[in-house]
Coordinates of C-alpha atoms and ligand atoms in Angstrom, one line a residue:
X1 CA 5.3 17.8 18.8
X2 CA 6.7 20.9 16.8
X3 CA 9.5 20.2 14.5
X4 CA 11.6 23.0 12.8
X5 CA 12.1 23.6 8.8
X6 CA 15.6 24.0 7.5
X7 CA 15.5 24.3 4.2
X8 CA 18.5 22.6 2.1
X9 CA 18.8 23.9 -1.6
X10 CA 21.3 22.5 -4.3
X11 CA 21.3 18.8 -5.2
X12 CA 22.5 16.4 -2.4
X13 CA 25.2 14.1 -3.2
X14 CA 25.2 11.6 -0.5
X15 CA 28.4 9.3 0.6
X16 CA 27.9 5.3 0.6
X17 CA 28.1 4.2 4.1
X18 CA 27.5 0.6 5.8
X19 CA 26.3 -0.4 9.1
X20 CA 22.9 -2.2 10.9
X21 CA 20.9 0.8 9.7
X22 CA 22.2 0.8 6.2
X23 CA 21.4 -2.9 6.1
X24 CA 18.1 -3.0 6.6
X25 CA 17.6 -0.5 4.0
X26 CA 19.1 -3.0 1.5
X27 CA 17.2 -5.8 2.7
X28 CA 14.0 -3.3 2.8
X29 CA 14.7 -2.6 -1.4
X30 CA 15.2 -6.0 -1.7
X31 CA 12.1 -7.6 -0.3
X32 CA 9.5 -4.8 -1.3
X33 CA 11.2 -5.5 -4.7
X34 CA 10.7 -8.7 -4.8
X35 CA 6.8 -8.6 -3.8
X36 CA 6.2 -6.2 -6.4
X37 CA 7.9 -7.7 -9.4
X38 CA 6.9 -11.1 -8.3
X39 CA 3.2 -11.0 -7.1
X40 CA 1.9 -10.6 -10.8
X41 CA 3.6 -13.5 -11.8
X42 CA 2.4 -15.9 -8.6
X43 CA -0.3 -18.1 -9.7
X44 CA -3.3 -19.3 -7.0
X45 CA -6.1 -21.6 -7.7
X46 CA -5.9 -21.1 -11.9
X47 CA -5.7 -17.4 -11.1
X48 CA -3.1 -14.4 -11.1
X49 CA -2.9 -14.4 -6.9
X50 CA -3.4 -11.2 -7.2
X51 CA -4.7 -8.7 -9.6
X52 CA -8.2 -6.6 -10.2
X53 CA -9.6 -7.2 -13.5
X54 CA -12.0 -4.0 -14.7
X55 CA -13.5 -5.8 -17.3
X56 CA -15.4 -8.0 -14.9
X57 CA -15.1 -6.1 -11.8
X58 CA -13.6 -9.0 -10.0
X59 CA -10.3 -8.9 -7.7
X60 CA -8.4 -11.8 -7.2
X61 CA -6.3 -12.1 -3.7
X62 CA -4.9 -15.5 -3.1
X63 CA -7.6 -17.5 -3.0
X64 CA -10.2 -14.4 -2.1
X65 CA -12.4 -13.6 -5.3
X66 CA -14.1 -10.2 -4.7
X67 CA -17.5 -8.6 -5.9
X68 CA -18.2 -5.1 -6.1
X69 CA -20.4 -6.1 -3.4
X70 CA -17.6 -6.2 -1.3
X71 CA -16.3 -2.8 -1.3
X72 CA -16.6 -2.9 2.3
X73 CA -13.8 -4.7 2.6
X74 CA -11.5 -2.6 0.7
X75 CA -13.2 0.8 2.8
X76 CA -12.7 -1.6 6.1
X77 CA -8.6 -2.2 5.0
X78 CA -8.1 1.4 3.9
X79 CA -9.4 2.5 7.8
X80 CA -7.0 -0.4 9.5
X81 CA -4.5 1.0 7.0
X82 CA -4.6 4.7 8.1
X83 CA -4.8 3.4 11.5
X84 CA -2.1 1.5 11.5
X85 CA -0.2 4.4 10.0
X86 CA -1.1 6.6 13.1
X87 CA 0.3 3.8 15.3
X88 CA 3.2 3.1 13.3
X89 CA 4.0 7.0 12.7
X90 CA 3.3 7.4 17.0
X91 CA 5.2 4.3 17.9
X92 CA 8.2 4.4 15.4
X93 CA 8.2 7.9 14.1
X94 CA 9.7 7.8 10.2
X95 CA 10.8 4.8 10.2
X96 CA 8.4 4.2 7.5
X97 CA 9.8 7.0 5.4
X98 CA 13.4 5.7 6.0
X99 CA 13.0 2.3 5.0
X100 CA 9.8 1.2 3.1
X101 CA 8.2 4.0 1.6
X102 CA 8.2 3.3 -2.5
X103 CA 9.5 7.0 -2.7
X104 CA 12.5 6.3 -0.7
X105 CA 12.8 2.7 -2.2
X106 CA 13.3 4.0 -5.7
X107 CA 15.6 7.0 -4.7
X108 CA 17.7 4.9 -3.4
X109 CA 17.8 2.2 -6.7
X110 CA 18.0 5.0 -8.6
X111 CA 21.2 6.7 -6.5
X112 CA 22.8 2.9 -6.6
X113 CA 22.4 3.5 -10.6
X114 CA 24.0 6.7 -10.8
X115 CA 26.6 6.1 -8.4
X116 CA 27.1 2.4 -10.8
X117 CA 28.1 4.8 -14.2
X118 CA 29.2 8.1 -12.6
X119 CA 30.9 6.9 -9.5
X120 CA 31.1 8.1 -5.6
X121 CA 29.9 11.8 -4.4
X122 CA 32.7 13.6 -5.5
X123 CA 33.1 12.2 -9.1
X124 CA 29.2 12.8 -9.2
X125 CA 29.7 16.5 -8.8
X126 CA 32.7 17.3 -10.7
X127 CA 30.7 15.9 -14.0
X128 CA 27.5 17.7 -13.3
X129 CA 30.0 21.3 -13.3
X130 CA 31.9 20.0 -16.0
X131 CA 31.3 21.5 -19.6
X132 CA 29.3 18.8 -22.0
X133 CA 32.1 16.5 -23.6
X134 CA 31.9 12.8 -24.9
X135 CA 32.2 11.2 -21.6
X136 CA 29.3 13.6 -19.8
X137 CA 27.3 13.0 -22.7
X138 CA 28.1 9.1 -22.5
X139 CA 28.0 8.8 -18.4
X140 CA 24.7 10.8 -18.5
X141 CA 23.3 9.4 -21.1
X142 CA 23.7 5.8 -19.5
X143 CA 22.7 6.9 -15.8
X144 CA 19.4 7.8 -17.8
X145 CA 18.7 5.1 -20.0
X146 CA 19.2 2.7 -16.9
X147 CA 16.5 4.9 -14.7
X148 CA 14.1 4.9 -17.6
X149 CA 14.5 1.0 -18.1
X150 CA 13.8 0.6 -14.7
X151 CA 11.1 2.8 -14.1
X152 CA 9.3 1.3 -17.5
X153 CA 9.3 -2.0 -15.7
X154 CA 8.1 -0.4 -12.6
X155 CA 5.3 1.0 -15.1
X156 CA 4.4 -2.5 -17.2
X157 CA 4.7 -4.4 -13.7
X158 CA 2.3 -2.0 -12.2
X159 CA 0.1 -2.7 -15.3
X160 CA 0.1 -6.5 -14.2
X161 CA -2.0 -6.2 -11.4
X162 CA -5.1 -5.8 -14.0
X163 CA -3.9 -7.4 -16.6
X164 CA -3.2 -11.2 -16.3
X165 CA 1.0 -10.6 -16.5
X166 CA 1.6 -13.3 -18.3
X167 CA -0.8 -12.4 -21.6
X168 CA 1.2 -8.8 -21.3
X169 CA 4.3 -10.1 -21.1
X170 CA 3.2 -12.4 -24.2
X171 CA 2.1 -9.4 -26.0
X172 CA 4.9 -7.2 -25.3
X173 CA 7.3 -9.9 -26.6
X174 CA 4.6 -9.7 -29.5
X175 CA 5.4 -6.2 -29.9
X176 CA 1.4 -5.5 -29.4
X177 CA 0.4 -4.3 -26.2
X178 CA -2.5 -2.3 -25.8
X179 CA -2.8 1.5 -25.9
X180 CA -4.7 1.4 -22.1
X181 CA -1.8 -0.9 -21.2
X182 CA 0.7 1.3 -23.0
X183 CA -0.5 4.7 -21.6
X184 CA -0.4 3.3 -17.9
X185 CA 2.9 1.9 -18.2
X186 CA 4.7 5.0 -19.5
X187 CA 2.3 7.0 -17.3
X188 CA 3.8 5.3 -14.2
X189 CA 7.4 5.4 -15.2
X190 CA 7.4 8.7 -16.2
X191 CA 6.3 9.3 -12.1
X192 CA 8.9 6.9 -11.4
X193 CA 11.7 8.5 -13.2
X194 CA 10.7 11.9 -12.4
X195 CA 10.0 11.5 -8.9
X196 CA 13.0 9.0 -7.7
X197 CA 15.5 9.5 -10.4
X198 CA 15.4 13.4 -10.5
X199 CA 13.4 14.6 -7.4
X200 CA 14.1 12.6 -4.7
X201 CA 14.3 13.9 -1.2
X202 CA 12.6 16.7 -2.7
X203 CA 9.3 15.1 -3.0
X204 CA 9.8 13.8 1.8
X205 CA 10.8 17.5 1.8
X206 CA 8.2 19.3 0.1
X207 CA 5.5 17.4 -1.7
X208 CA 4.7 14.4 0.4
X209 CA 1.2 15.3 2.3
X210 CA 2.2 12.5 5.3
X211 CA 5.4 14.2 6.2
X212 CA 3.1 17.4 6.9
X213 CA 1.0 15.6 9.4
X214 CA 3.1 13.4 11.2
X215 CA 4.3 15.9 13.5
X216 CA 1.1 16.1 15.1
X217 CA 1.1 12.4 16.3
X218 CA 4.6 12.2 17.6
X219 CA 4.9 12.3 21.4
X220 CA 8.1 12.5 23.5
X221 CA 8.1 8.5 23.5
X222 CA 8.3 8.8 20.1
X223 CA 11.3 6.5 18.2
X224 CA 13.5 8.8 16.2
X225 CA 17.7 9.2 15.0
X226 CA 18.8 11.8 17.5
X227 CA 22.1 13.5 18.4
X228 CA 23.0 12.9 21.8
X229 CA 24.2 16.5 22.6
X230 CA 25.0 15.7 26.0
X231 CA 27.3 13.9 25.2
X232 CA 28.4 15.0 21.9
X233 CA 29.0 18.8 22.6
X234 CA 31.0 20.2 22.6
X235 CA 31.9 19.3 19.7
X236 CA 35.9 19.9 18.2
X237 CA 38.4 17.8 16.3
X238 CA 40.3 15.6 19.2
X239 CA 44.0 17.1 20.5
X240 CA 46.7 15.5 22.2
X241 CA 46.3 16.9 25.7
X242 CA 45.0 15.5 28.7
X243 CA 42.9 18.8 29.7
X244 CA 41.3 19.5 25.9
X245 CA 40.1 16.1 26.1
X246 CA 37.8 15.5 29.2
X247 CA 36.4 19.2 28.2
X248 CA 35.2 17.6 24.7
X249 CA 31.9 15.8 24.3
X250 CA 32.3 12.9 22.0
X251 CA 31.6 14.6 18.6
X252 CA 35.0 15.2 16.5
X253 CA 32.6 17.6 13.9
X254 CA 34.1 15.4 11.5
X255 CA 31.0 16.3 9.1
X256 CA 30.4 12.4 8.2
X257 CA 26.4 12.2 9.6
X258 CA 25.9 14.8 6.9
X259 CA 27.9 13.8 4.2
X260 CA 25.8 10.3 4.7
X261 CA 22.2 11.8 4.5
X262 CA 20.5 11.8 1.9
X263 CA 18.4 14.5 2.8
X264 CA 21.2 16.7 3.5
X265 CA 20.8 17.7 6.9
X266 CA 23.1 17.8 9.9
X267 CA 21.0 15.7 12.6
X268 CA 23.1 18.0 15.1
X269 CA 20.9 20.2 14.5
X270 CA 18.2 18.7 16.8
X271 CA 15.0 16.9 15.2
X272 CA 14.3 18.4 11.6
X273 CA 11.2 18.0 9.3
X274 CA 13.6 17.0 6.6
X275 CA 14.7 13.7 8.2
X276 CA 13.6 10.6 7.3
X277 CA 14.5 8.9 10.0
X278 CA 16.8 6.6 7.5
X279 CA 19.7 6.1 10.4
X280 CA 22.2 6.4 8.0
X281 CA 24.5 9.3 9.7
X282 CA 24.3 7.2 12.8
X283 CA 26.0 4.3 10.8
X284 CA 28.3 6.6 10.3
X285 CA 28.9 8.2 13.3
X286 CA 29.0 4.2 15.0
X287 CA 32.2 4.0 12.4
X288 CA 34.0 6.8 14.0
X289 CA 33.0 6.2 17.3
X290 CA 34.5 2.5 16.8
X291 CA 38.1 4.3 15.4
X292 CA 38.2 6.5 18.7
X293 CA 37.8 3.2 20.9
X294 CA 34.2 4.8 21.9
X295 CA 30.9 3.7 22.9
X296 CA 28.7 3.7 19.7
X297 CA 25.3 5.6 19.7
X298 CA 26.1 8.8 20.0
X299 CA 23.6 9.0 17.0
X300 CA 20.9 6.5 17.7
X301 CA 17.2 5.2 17.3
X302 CA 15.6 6.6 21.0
X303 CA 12.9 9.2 22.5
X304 CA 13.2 12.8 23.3
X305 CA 12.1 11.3 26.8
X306 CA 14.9 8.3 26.9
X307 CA 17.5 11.5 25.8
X308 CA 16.6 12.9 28.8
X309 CA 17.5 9.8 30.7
X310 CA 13.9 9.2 32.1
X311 CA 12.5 5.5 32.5
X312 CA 10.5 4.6 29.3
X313 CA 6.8 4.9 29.9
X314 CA 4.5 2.0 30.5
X315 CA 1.8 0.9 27.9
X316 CA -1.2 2.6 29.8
X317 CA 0.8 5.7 29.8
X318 CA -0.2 6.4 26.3
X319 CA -3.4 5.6 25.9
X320 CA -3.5 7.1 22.4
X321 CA -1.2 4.2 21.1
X322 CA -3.7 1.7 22.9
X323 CA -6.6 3.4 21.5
X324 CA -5.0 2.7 17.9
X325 CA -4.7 -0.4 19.0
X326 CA -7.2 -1.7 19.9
X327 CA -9.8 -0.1 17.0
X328 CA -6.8 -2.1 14.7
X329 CA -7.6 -5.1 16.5
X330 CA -11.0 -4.7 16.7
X331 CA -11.9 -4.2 12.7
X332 CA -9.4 -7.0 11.7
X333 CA -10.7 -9.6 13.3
X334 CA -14.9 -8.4 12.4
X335 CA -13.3 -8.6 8.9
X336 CA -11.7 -12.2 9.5
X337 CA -15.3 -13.3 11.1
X338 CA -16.8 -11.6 8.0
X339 CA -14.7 -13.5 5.3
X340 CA -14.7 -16.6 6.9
X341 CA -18.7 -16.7 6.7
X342 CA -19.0 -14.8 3.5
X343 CA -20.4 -17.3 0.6
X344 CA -18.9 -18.0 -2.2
X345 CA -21.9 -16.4 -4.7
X346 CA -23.5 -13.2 -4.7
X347 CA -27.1 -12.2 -6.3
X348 CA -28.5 -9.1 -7.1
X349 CA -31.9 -8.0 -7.7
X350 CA -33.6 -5.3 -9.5
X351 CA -37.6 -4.9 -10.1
X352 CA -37.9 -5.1 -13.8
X353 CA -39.1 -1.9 -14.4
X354 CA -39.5 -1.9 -18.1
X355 CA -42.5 -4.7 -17.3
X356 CA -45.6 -3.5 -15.5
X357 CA -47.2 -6.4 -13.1
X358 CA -49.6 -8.5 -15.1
X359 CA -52.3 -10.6 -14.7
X360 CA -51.2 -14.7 -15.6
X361 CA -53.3 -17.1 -16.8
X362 CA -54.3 -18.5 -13.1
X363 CA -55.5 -15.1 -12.0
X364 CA -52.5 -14.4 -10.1
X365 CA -50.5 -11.1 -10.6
X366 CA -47.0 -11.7 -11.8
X367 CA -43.8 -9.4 -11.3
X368 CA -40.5 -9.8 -13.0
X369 CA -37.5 -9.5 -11.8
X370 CA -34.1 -9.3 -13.1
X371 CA -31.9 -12.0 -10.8
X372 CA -28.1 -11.6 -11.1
X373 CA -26.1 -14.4 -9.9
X374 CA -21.9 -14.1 -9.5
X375 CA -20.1 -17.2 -8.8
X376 CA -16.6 -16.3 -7.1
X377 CA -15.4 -20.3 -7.2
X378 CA -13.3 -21.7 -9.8
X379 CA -15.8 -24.5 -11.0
X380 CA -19.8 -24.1 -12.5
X381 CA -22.4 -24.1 -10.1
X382 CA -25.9 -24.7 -10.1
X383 CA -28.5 -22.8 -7.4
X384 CA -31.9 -23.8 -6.4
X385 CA -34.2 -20.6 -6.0
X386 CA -36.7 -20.5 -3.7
X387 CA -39.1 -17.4 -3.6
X388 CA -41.0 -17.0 -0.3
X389 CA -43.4 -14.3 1.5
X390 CA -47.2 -13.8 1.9
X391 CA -49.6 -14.4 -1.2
X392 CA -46.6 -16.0 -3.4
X393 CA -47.6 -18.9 -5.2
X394 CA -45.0 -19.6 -7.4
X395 CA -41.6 -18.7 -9.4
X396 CA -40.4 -19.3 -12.4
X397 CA -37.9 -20.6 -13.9
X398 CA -38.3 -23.7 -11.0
X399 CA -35.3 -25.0 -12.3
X400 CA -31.7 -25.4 -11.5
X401 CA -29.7 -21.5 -12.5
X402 CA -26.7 -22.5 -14.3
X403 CA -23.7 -20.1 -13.4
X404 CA -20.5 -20.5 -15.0
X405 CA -17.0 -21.2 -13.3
X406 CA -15.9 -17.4 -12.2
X407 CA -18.4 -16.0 -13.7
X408 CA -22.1 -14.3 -13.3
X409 CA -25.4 -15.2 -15.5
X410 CA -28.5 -12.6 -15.2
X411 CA -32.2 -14.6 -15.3
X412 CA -35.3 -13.0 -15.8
X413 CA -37.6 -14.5 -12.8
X414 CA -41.1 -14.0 -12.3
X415 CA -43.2 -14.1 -9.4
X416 CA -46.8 -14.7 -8.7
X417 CA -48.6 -13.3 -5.7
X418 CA -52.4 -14.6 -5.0
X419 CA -54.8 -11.2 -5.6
X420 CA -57.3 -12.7 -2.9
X421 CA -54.7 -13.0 -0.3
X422 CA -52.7 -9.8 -1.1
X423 CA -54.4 -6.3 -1.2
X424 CA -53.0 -3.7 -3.4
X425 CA -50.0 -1.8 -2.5
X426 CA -46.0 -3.7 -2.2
X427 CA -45.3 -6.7 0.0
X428 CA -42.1 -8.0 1.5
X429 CA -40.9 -11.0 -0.3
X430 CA -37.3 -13.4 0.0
X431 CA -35.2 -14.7 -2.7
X432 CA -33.5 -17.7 -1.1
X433 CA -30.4 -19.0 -3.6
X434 CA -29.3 -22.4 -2.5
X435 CA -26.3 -24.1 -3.7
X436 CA -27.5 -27.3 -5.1
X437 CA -24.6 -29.4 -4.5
X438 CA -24.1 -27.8 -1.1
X439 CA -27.3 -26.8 0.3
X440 CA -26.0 -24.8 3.6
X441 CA -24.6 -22.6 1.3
X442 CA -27.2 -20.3 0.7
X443 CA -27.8 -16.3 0.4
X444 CA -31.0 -14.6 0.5
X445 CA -32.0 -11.0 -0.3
X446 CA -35.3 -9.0 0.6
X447 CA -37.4 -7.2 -2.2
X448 CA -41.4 -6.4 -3.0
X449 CA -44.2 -7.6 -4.8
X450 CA -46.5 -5.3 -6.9
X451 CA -50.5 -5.2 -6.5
X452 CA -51.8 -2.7 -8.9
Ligands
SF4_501 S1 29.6 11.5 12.5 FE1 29.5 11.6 14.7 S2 31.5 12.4 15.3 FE2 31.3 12.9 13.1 S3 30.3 14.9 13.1 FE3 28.7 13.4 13.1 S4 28.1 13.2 15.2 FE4 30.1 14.1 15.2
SF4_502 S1 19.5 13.0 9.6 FE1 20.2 10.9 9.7 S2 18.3 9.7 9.9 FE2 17.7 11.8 9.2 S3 17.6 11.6 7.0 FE3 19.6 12.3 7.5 S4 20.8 10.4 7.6 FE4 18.7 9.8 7.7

């Protein structure tokens, strides 16, 4: 679907309004606030529930403790994500602009700020023409330090999720944090205070990649904040007499759906690039459709098709929101099968290259091997290794591999194939690691034995 540009210039001062739509952007701030300045400090299992540690290459998720073996994973959620992103954007249009994207989050902490030291719309804009004084300098000044505390906590909070929160917060009330620690932090609130506290609807309007794209998955059953022009237009300020009246749609152009947006548009206009689909001039249109004793929604969440008072279409009727779907539920529930059998210890193997195979003291010809054990659970484990394939005749060590609690340990293993059974060339051979204290827990990985 093709949606037009208007471009707005000039810095939009929007007017605080209330309503349904407006609520659930409050209650939108507060829970995404809430998960992001509370996971770091949510313990699980001994751990941080969820963080990713660089040092050891381990990320914690609840009670998931992941290897860079697993990337998979992370490539198999990004794919459900952008999926679920085409079926959102098809089903629900912006709605994800409007209420939950971070970008519109922190606009709108940062416009309850400003509006908290410099007051509503109006008083907003006669200080920004007014000359510099005391009280610019000192409403100003404030607006920004508040932003800038903010977004620093936005920035050390982000820095939480790889490093254990509560050592940083230690440290900061130390007065030593680290420069890595320090660069991200500032790094991230600079973005922050740049982005939500000075840029705003600029960045939906013209810098955002996902608000170039999404026009091309929109249909005409679609969900989007539209002007019912039917029955809005035409539009004019109501008069007293009978006849002027029934001629006049619903609308009484009294300018409040644009004085409301954030964006700055007029929604009248028909379906703009520039909305966000935020519902907040049909908040306030329902306010002045409730002082003329009219039906609300004359600005409402609907389709271009339910605007042209057709029946809504049924769920085979758009096969591209069933394709979405169904790939959605498809790679979810192979990556619920595949964590629910994964074990809980990874090896990796690498052919000591460094050391040539050699001839033992039996006659057999010996390879080494460099065996790298990681042991995701929260206590020591011991494994039992058990070399097999054609021609081996033994391992070493034959002992019990010591790993500690949430930790890896690399062993240098050696295996002897039998010259008389095995010609030269490479054979197939298994490493089998067996947890000792629960043996149908075991992994095995494929490699090759040496004949010179
Ligand atoms: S708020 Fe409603 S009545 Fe007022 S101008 Fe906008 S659409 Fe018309
Ligand atoms: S037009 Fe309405 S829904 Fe769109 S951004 Fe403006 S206030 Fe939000």
């Amino acid at each position: 679907m093709a949606i037009p540009i208007h471009f707005v210039s000039g810095k939009v001062y929007p007017r605080l309004t209330g309503g349904r739509f407006n609520n659930w952007r409050i209650a939108f701030v507060i829970v995404t606030q809430l998960l992001y300045f509370g996971l770091p400090w949510l313990q699980w299992n001994g751990h941080q529930a969820v963080r990713y540690d660089f040092a050891s290459m381990r990320g914690y998720l609840f009670g998931l403790t992941l290897l860079p073996q697993d990337l998979t994973y992370l490539a198999g959620t990004l794919i459900i994500a952008a999926l679920g992103l085409f079926l959102w954007t098809m089903l629900a249009g912006r709605l994800w602009c409007g209420f939950s994207c971070p970008q519109t989050v922190y606009s709108q902490i940062m416009l309850w700020l400003e509006r908290l030291l410099e007051g509503p719309p109006n008083a907003r804009r006669k200080l920004d023409a007014a000359p510099w004084g005391a009280e610019k300098l000192l409403k100003k000044g404030g607006t920004q330090s508040l932003m800038l505390l903010f977004s620093l906590l936005t920035g050390l909070t982000l820095v939480g999720y790889f490093t254990p929160m509560r050592e940083l917060a230690a440290n900061l009330a130390a007065g030593h944090i680290g420069p890595w620690e320090s660069l991200f932090a500032l790094g991230y609130a600079a973005f922050t205070w740049l982005l939500a506290g000075h840029l705003r609807e600029q960045v939906c309007k013209h810098m955002c990649p996902y608000a170039r794209f999404q026009g091309a998955m929109f249909d005409d059953h679609t969900l989007l904040v539209a002007y019912d022009s039917a029955r809005g237009e035409p539009r004019g300020a109501r008069r007293k007499e009978a006849a002027n009246v029934a001629a006049q749609g619903d609308c009484v152009d009294c300018g409040l759906c644009v004085q409301v947006c954030p964006t700055g548009i007029d929604i009248r206009n028909g379906l703009q690039y520039e909305c966000i689909g935020c519902g907040l001039c049909a908040d306030a249109c329902d306010g002045v459709m409730d002082k003329l004793a009219a039906p609300r929604g004359l600005i409402r969440l609907t389709t271009q098709h339910a605007l042209q008072h057709a029946p809504a279409p049924r769920a085979w009727q758009r096969p591209r929101a069933l394709l979405y779907g169904g790939l959605i539920a498809t790679l979810t529930l192979a990556m619920l099968v595949s964590l629910w059998l994964r074990q809980p210890f990874r090896v990796d193997i690498l052919r000591d290259r460094a050391v040539m195979a050699r001839e033992n003291a039996d006659g057999n010809i010996e390879n080494a091997y460099a065996l790298r054990i990681f042991n995701t659970l929260p206590q020591a484990r011991q494994y039992r290794l058990v070399v097999s394939g054609e021609g081996v005749v033994a391992a070493q060590p034959d002992t019990l591999l010591q790993v500690p609690a949430d930790g890896d340990r690399s062993f240098i293993v050696t295996v002897a194939g039998d010259p008389n059974v095995l010609a030269r060339g490479s054979h197939p051979i298994t490493f089998e690691l067996q947890d000792a204290a629960n043996p149908q827990q075991q992994v095995s990985e494929e490699t090759r034995l040496l004949m010179p």
